Coordinates of C-alpha atoms in Angstrom, one line a residue:
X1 CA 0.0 0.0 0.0
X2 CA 3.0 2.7 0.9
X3 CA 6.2 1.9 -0.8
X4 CA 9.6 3.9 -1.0
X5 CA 11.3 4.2 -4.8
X6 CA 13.6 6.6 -6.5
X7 CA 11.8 8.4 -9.1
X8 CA 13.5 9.8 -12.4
X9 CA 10.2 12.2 -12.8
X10 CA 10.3 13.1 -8.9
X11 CA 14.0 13.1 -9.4
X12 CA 14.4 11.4 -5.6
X13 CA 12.7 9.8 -3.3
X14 CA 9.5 9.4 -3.8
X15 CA 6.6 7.5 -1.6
X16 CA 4.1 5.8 -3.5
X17 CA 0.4 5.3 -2.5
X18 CA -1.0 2.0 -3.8
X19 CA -4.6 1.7 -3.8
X20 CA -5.2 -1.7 -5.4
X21 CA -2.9 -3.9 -3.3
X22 CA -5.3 -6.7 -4.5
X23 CA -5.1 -6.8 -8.5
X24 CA -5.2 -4.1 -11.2
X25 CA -8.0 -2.1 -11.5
X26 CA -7.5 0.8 -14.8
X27 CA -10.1 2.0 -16.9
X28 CA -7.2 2.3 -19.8
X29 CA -5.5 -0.6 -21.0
X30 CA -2.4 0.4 -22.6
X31 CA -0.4 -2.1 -24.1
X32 CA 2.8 -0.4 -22.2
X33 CA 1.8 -1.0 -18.7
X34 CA 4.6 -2.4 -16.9
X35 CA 2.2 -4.3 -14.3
X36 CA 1.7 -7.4 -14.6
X37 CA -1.1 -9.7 -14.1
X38 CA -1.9 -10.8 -10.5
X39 CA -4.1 -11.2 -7.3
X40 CA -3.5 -11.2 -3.8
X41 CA -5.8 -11.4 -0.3
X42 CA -4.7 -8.0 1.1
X43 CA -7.3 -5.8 1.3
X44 CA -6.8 -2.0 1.1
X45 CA -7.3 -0.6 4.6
X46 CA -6.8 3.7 5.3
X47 CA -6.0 2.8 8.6
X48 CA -3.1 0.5 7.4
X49 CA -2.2 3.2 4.5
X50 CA -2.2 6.1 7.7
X51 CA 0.1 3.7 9.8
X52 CA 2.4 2.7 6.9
X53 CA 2.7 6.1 5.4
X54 CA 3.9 7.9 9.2
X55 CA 6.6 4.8 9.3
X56 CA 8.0 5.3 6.0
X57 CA 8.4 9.0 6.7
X58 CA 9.5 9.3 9.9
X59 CA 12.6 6.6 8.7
X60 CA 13.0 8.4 5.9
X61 CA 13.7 11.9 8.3
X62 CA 15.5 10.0 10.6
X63 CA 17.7 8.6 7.8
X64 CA 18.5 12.0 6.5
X65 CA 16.7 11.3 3.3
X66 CA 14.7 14.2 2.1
X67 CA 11.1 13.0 0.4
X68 CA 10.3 14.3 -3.0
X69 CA 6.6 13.9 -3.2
X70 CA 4.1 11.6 -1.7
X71 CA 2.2 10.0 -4.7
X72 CA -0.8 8.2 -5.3
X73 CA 0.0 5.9 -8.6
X74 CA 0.3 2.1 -7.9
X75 CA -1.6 -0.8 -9.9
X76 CA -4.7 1.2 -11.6
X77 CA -6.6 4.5 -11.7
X78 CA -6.1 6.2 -8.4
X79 CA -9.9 7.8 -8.7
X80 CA -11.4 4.7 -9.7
X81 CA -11.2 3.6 -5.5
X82 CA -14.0 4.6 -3.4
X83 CA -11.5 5.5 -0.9
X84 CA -9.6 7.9 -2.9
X85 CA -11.2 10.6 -1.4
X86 CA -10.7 9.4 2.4
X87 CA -6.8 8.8 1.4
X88 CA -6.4 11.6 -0.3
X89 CA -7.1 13.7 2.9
X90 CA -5.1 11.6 5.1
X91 CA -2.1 11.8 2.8
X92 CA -2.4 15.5 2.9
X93 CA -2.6 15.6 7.3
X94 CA -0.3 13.5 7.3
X95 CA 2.2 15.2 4.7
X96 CA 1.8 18.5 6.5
X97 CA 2.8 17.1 9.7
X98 CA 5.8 15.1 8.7
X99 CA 7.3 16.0 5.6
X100 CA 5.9 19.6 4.6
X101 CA 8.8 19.9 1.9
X102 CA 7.1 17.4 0.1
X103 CA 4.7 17.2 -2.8
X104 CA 1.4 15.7 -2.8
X105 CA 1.0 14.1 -6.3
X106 CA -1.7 12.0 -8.4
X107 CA -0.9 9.7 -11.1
X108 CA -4.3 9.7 -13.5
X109 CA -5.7 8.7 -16.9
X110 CA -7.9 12.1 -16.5
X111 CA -11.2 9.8 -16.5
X112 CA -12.4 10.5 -13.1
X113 CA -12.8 14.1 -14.1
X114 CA -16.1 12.7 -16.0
X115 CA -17.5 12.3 -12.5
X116 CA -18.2 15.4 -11.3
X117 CA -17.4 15.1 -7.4
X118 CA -14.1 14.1 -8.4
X119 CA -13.9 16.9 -10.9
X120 CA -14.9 19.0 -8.1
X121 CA -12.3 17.2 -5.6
X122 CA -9.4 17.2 -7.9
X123 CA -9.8 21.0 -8.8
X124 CA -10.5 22.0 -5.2
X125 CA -7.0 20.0 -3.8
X126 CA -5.1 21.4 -6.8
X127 CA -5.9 24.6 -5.0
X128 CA -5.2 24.2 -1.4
X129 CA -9.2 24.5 -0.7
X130 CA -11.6 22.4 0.4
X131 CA -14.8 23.0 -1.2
X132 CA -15.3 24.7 -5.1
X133 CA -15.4 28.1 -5.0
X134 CA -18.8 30.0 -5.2
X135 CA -17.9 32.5 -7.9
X136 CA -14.8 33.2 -9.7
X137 CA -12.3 36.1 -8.1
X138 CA -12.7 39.7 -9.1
X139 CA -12.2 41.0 -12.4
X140 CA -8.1 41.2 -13.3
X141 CA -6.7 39.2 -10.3
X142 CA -5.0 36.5 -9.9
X143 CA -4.6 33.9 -7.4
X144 CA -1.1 31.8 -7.3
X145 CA -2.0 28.4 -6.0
X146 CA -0.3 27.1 -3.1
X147 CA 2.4 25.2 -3.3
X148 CA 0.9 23.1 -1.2
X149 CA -1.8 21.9 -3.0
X150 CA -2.3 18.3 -5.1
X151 CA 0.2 17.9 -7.8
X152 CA -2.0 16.4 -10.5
X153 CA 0.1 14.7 -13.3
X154 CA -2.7 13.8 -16.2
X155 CA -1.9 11.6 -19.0
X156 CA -2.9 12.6 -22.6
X157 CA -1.1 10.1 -25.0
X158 CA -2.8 11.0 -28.2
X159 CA -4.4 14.1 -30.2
X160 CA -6.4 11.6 -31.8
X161 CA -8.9 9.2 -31.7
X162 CA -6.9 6.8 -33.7
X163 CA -3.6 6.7 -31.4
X164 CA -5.7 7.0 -28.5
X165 CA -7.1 3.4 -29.1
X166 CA -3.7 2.1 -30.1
X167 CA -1.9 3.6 -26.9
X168 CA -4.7 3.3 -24.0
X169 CA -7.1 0.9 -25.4
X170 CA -9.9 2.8 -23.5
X171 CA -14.1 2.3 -23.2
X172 CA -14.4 6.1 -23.4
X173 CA -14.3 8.1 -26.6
X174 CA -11.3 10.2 -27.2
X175 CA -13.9 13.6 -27.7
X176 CA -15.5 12.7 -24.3
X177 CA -12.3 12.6 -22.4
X178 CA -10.5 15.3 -23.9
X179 CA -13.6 18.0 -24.1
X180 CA -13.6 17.4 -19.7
X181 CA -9.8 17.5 -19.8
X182 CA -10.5 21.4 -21.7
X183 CA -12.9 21.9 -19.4
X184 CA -10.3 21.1 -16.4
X185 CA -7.9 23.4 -17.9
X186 CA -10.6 26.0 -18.1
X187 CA -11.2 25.5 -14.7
X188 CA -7.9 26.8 -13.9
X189 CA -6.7 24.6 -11.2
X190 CA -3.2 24.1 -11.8
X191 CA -1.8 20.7 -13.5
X192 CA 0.6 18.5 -15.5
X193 CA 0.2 16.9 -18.9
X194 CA 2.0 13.4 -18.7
X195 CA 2.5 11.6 -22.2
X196 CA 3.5 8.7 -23.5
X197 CA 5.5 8.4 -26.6
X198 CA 6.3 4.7 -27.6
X199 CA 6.1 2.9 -30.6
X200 CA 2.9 0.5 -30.8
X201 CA 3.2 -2.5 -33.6
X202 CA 6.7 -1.1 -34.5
X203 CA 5.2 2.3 -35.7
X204 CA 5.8 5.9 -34.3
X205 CA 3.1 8.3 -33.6
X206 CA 2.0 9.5 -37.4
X207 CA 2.8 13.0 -39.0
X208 CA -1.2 14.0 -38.4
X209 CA -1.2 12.1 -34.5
X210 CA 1.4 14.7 -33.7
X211 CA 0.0 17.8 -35.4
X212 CA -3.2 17.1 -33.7
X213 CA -1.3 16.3 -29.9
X214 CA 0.7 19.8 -30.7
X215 CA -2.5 21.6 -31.2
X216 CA -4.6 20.0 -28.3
X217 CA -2.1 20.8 -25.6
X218 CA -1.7 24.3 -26.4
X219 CA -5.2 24.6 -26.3
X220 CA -5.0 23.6 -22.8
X221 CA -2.6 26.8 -22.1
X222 CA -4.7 28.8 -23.2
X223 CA -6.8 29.3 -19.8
X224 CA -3.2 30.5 -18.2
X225 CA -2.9 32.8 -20.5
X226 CA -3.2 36.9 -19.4
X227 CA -6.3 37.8 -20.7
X228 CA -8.0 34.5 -21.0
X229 CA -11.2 33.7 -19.6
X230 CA -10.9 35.1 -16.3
X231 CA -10.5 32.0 -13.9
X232 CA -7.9 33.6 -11.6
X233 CA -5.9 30.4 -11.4
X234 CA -3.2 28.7 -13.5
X235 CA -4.1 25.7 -15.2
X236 CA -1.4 23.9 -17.6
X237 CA 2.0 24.5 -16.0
X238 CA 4.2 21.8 -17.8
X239 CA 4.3 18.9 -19.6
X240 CA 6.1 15.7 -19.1
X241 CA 7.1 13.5 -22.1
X242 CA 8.5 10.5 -21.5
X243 CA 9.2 7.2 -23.1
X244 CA 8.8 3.4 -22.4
X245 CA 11.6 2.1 -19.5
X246 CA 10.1 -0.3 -18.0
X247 CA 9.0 -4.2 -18.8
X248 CA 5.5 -5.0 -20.2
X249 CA 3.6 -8.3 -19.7
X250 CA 2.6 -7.2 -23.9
X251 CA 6.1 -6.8 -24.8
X252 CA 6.9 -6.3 -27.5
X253 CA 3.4 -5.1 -28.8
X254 CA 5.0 -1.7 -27.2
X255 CA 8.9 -0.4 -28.1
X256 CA 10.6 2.6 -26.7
X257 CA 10.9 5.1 -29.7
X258 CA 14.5 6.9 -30.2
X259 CA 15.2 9.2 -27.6
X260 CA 15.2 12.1 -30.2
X261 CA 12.0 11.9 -31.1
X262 CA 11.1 12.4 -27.7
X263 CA 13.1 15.6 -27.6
X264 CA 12.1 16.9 -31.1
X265 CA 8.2 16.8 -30.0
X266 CA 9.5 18.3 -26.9
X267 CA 10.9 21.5 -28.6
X268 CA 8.2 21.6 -31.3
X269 CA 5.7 22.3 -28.3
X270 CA 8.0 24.4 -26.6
X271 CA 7.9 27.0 -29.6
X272 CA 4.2 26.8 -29.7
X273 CA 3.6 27.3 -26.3
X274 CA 6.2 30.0 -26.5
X275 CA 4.3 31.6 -29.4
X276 CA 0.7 31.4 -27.6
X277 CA 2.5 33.1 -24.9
X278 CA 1.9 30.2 -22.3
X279 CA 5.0 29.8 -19.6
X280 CA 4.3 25.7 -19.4
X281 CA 6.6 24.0 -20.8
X282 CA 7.6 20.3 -21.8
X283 CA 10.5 18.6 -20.4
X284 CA 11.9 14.8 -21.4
X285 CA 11.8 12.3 -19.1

Protein backbone atom coordinates (compact mmCIF):
# COMPACT_ATOMS: atom_id res chain seq x y z
CA UNK A 1 0.00 0.00 0.00
CA UNK A 2 3.00 2.66 0.94
CA UNK A 3 6.17 1.86 -0.77
CA UNK A 4 9.57 3.91 -0.95
CA UNK A 5 11.27 4.21 -4.82
CA UNK A 6 13.57 6.62 -6.53
CA UNK A 7 11.77 8.44 -9.09
CA UNK A 8 13.53 9.85 -12.39
CA UNK A 9 10.16 12.25 -12.83
CA UNK A 10 10.30 13.13 -8.89
CA UNK A 11 13.98 13.12 -9.39
CA UNK A 12 14.44 11.40 -5.57
CA UNK A 13 12.67 9.78 -3.32
CA UNK A 14 9.49 9.41 -3.76
CA UNK A 15 6.59 7.47 -1.60
CA UNK A 16 4.10 5.85 -3.46
CA UNK A 17 0.42 5.30 -2.53
CA UNK A 18 -1.04 2.05 -3.76
CA UNK A 19 -4.55 1.70 -3.77
CA UNK A 20 -5.18 -1.71 -5.43
CA UNK A 21 -2.93 -3.87 -3.28
CA UNK A 22 -5.27 -6.72 -4.48
CA UNK A 23 -5.10 -6.77 -8.48
CA UNK A 24 -5.23 -4.07 -11.16
CA UNK A 25 -7.96 -2.12 -11.52
CA UNK A 26 -7.52 0.76 -14.84
CA UNK A 27 -10.07 2.00 -16.86
CA UNK A 28 -7.16 2.34 -19.79
CA UNK A 29 -5.47 -0.64 -21.02
CA UNK A 30 -2.36 0.44 -22.57
CA UNK A 31 -0.37 -2.07 -24.06
CA UNK A 32 2.85 -0.45 -22.23
CA UNK A 33 1.75 -0.97 -18.70
CA UNK A 34 4.63 -2.36 -16.91
CA UNK A 35 2.22 -4.26 -14.28
CA UNK A 36 1.74 -7.39 -14.63
CA UNK A 37 -1.11 -9.65 -14.08
CA UNK A 38 -1.85 -10.78 -10.51
CA UNK A 39 -4.13 -11.19 -7.34
CA UNK A 40 -3.48 -11.16 -3.79
CA UNK A 41 -5.77 -11.44 -0.29
CA UNK A 42 -4.71 -7.95 1.05
CA UNK A 43 -7.31 -5.83 1.29
CA UNK A 44 -6.83 -2.00 1.08
CA UNK A 45 -7.32 -0.64 4.61
CA UNK A 46 -6.78 3.73 5.29
CA UNK A 47 -5.97 2.82 8.64
CA UNK A 48 -3.14 0.46 7.44
CA UNK A 49 -2.20 3.23 4.49
CA UNK A 50 -2.21 6.05 7.71
CA UNK A 51 0.07 3.67 9.75
CA UNK A 52 2.37 2.72 6.86
CA UNK A 53 2.70 6.08 5.42
CA UNK A 54 3.89 7.85 9.23
CA UNK A 55 6.55 4.77 9.29
CA UNK A 56 7.99 5.26 5.99
CA UNK A 57 8.42 9.04 6.73
CA UNK A 58 9.49 9.31 9.93
CA UNK A 59 12.60 6.62 8.69
CA UNK A 60 12.99 8.40 5.89
CA UNK A 61 13.75 11.85 8.30
CA UNK A 62 15.47 10.02 10.61
CA UNK A 63 17.73 8.62 7.82
CA UNK A 64 18.52 11.98 6.50
CA UNK A 65 16.70 11.28 3.31
CA UNK A 66 14.74 14.17 2.14
CA UNK A 67 11.10 12.96 0.37
CA UNK A 68 10.26 14.31 -3.03
CA UNK A 69 6.64 13.95 -3.21
CA UNK A 70 4.07 11.62 -1.73
CA UNK A 71 2.22 10.03 -4.72
CA UNK A 72 -0.84 8.18 -5.25
CA UNK A 73 -0.04 5.93 -8.55
CA UNK A 74 0.33 2.15 -7.93
CA UNK A 75 -1.61 -0.80 -9.85
CA UNK A 76 -4.73 1.19 -11.56
CA UNK A 77 -6.56 4.49 -11.68
CA UNK A 78 -6.09 6.19 -8.41
CA UNK A 79 -9.87 7.85 -8.72
CA UNK A 80 -11.38 4.65 -9.66
CA UNK A 81 -11.24 3.59 -5.55
CA UNK A 82 -14.02 4.57 -3.35
CA UNK A 83 -11.46 5.48 -0.89
CA UNK A 84 -9.57 7.93 -2.85
CA UNK A 85 -11.16 10.61 -1.35
CA UNK A 86 -10.66 9.44 2.36
CA UNK A 87 -6.76 8.81 1.43
CA UNK A 88 -6.43 11.59 -0.28
CA UNK A 89 -7.14 13.68 2.95
CA UNK A 90 -5.11 11.59 5.05
CA UNK A 91 -2.05 11.82 2.80
CA UNK A 92 -2.44 15.50 2.91
CA UNK A 93 -2.60 15.55 7.27
CA UNK A 94 -0.33 13.50 7.29
CA UNK A 95 2.16 15.17 4.71
CA UNK A 96 1.84 18.49 6.52
CA UNK A 97 2.76 17.14 9.67
CA UNK A 98 5.80 15.06 8.70
CA UNK A 99 7.34 16.02 5.63
CA UNK A 100 5.87 19.62 4.56
CA UNK A 101 8.76 19.86 1.92
CA UNK A 102 7.14 17.44 0.12
CA UNK A 103 4.72 17.22 -2.83
CA UNK A 104 1.41 15.72 -2.79
CA UNK A 105 0.98 14.08 -6.25
CA UNK A 106 -1.74 11.97 -8.39
CA UNK A 107 -0.85 9.70 -11.11
CA UNK A 108 -4.31 9.72 -13.48
CA UNK A 109 -5.67 8.68 -16.93
CA UNK A 110 -7.94 12.11 -16.50
CA UNK A 111 -11.22 9.78 -16.53
CA UNK A 112 -12.35 10.52 -13.09
CA UNK A 113 -12.79 14.13 -14.09
CA UNK A 114 -16.12 12.68 -15.96
CA UNK A 115 -17.46 12.28 -12.54
CA UNK A 116 -18.22 15.35 -11.29
CA UNK A 117 -17.41 15.14 -7.43
CA UNK A 118 -14.12 14.10 -8.40
CA UNK A 119 -13.86 16.92 -10.95
CA UNK A 120 -14.88 18.96 -8.11
CA UNK A 121 -12.25 17.16 -5.61
CA UNK A 122 -9.39 17.15 -7.93
CA UNK A 123 -9.79 20.96 -8.80
CA UNK A 124 -10.53 21.98 -5.15
CA UNK A 125 -7.03 20.01 -3.83
CA UNK A 126 -5.12 21.36 -6.77
CA UNK A 127 -5.89 24.60 -5.02
CA UNK A 128 -5.23 24.20 -1.35
CA UNK A 129 -9.21 24.52 -0.73
CA UNK A 130 -11.58 22.36 0.40
CA UNK A 131 -14.81 23.01 -1.20
CA UNK A 132 -15.27 24.68 -5.11
CA UNK A 133 -15.39 28.06 -4.98
CA UNK A 134 -18.83 29.99 -5.23
CA UNK A 135 -17.85 32.54 -7.94
CA UNK A 136 -14.77 33.17 -9.67
CA UNK A 137 -12.28 36.10 -8.10
CA UNK A 138 -12.73 39.70 -9.15
CA UNK A 139 -12.21 40.95 -12.43
CA UNK A 140 -8.09 41.18 -13.28
CA UNK A 141 -6.71 39.24 -10.26
CA UNK A 142 -4.97 36.51 -9.90
CA UNK A 143 -4.61 33.92 -7.38
CA UNK A 144 -1.12 31.76 -7.33
CA UNK A 145 -1.98 28.40 -6.02
CA UNK A 146 -0.34 27.11 -3.11
CA UNK A 147 2.42 25.18 -3.34
CA UNK A 148 0.94 23.06 -1.17
CA UNK A 149 -1.76 21.90 -2.95
CA UNK A 150 -2.33 18.34 -5.05
CA UNK A 151 0.19 17.87 -7.79
CA UNK A 152 -1.98 16.39 -10.51
CA UNK A 153 0.06 14.65 -13.29
CA UNK A 154 -2.70 13.85 -16.19
CA UNK A 155 -1.94 11.63 -18.95
CA UNK A 156 -2.87 12.56 -22.58
CA UNK A 157 -1.08 10.07 -25.03
CA UNK A 158 -2.83 10.99 -28.16
CA UNK A 159 -4.39 14.10 -30.21
CA UNK A 160 -6.43 11.62 -31.81
CA UNK A 161 -8.87 9.21 -31.75
CA UNK A 162 -6.92 6.75 -33.73
CA UNK A 163 -3.56 6.72 -31.36
CA UNK A 164 -5.67 7.01 -28.49
CA UNK A 165 -7.15 3.43 -29.07
CA UNK A 166 -3.72 2.13 -30.06
CA UNK A 167 -1.94 3.60 -26.94
CA UNK A 168 -4.72 3.28 -23.96
CA UNK A 169 -7.11 0.91 -25.35
CA UNK A 170 -9.95 2.84 -23.50
CA UNK A 171 -14.14 2.25 -23.23
CA UNK A 172 -14.35 6.06 -23.42
CA UNK A 173 -14.26 8.14 -26.56
CA UNK A 174 -11.35 10.15 -27.19
CA UNK A 175 -13.92 13.64 -27.65
CA UNK A 176 -15.54 12.72 -24.30
CA UNK A 177 -12.31 12.61 -22.37
CA UNK A 178 -10.50 15.30 -23.94
CA UNK A 179 -13.57 17.99 -24.07
CA UNK A 180 -13.56 17.43 -19.73
CA UNK A 181 -9.79 17.53 -19.76
CA UNK A 182 -10.50 21.38 -21.69
CA UNK A 183 -12.94 21.89 -19.43
CA UNK A 184 -10.28 21.10 -16.45
CA UNK A 185 -7.89 23.43 -17.93
CA UNK A 186 -10.64 26.02 -18.08
CA UNK A 187 -11.20 25.45 -14.71
CA UNK A 188 -7.91 26.79 -13.92
CA UNK A 189 -6.72 24.60 -11.21
CA UNK A 190 -3.24 24.08 -11.80
CA UNK A 191 -1.79 20.69 -13.47
CA UNK A 192 0.64 18.51 -15.45
CA UNK A 193 0.23 16.86 -18.86
CA UNK A 194 1.98 13.43 -18.74
CA UNK A 195 2.49 11.62 -22.17
CA UNK A 196 3.52 8.70 -23.51
CA UNK A 197 5.53 8.43 -26.58
CA UNK A 198 6.33 4.66 -27.64
CA UNK A 199 6.06 2.93 -30.59
CA UNK A 200 2.92 0.47 -30.85
CA UNK A 201 3.23 -2.51 -33.56
CA UNK A 202 6.75 -1.05 -34.47
CA UNK A 203 5.20 2.29 -35.67
CA UNK A 204 5.76 5.95 -34.33
CA UNK A 205 3.13 8.30 -33.55
CA UNK A 206 2.04 9.50 -37.43
CA UNK A 207 2.83 13.03 -39.02
CA UNK A 208 -1.16 13.95 -38.39
CA UNK A 209 -1.21 12.08 -34.55
CA UNK A 210 1.40 14.66 -33.73
CA UNK A 211 0.00 17.79 -35.36
CA UNK A 212 -3.22 17.10 -33.66
CA UNK A 213 -1.32 16.35 -29.90
CA UNK A 214 0.69 19.83 -30.70
CA UNK A 215 -2.54 21.61 -31.18
CA UNK A 216 -4.61 20.02 -28.31
CA UNK A 217 -2.11 20.85 -25.59
CA UNK A 218 -1.69 24.32 -26.38
CA UNK A 219 -5.19 24.65 -26.34
CA UNK A 220 -4.99 23.55 -22.76
CA UNK A 221 -2.58 26.80 -22.10
CA UNK A 222 -4.72 28.76 -23.21
CA UNK A 223 -6.78 29.28 -19.84
CA UNK A 224 -3.24 30.47 -18.19
CA UNK A 225 -2.89 32.82 -20.49
CA UNK A 226 -3.23 36.88 -19.43
CA UNK A 227 -6.29 37.78 -20.73
CA UNK A 228 -7.96 34.50 -21.02
CA UNK A 229 -11.22 33.71 -19.63
CA UNK A 230 -10.92 35.11 -16.34
CA UNK A 231 -10.47 31.98 -13.90
CA UNK A 232 -7.93 33.64 -11.56
CA UNK A 233 -5.90 30.43 -11.41
CA UNK A 234 -3.24 28.67 -13.53
CA UNK A 235 -4.15 25.70 -15.21
CA UNK A 236 -1.44 23.85 -17.62
CA UNK A 237 1.99 24.49 -16.04
CA UNK A 238 4.16 21.76 -17.83
CA UNK A 239 4.30 18.87 -19.64
CA UNK A 240 6.13 15.70 -19.06
CA UNK A 241 7.11 13.45 -22.08
CA UNK A 242 8.50 10.46 -21.52
CA UNK A 243 9.25 7.18 -23.10
CA UNK A 244 8.75 3.39 -22.41
CA UNK A 245 11.62 2.10 -19.51
CA UNK A 246 10.14 -0.34 -18.05
CA UNK A 247 8.99 -4.17 -18.84
CA UNK A 248 5.46 -4.98 -20.24
CA UNK A 249 3.59 -8.34 -19.70
CA UNK A 250 2.65 -7.17 -23.86
CA UNK A 251 6.12 -6.75 -24.82
CA UNK A 252 6.88 -6.27 -27.54
CA UNK A 253 3.41 -5.05 -28.85
CA UNK A 254 4.98 -1.67 -27.18
CA UNK A 255 8.86 -0.42 -28.08
CA UNK A 256 10.61 2.56 -26.69
CA UNK A 257 10.87 5.05 -29.71
CA UNK A 258 14.45 6.86 -30.23
CA UNK A 259 15.20 9.24 -27.63
CA UNK A 260 15.17 12.13 -30.17
CA UNK A 261 12.01 11.92 -31.09
CA UNK A 262 11.14 12.43 -27.67
CA UNK A 263 13.11 15.61 -27.58
CA UNK A 264 12.06 16.89 -31.12
CA UNK A 265 8.16 16.76 -29.98
CA UNK A 266 9.51 18.31 -26.95
CA UNK A 267 10.93 21.48 -28.63
CA UNK A 268 8.19 21.61 -31.32
CA UNK A 269 5.72 22.26 -28.30
CA UNK A 270 7.96 24.37 -26.57
CA UNK A 271 7.89 26.97 -29.61
CA UNK A 272 4.18 26.75 -29.74
CA UNK A 273 3.63 27.30 -26.26
CA UNK A 274 6.15 29.95 -26.49
CA UNK A 275 4.29 31.55 -29.36
CA UNK A 276 0.71 31.36 -27.58
CA UNK A 277 2.54 33.05 -24.88
CA UNK A 278 1.90 30.24 -22.34
CA UNK A 279 4.98 29.80 -19.64
CA UNK A 280 4.29 25.69 -19.41
CA UNK A 281 6.60 24.00 -20.85
CA UNK A 282 7.61 20.26 -21.83
CA UNK A 283 10.47 18.61 -20.44
CA UNK A 284 11.86 14.82 -21.39
CA UNK A 285 11.85 12.28 -19.10
Amino acid sequence: MVYPVYSRRSRGLSVGINLFPDRKLCSFNCPYCEVFPFSTGIVFSPDVMKAALCSCLREAHEEGRPVRDICFSGNGEPTMSPDFPEALKTAKDIRDDLAPGAKLVLITNGTGLLDDSIFSLLAASAENRDVPPEKPPPAGRRQTPPETGLDIWLKLDAGTEDWYRKMDRPGIAFERLAGRIKAFAAAGAPFTIQTMVCRIHGALPPPEEEAAWLELVTALAVPSLPGAPLTGRQGLRAVQIYGKARPAPEDPLAEAAPKEVLERRAEALNGMLETAGSAARAEVY
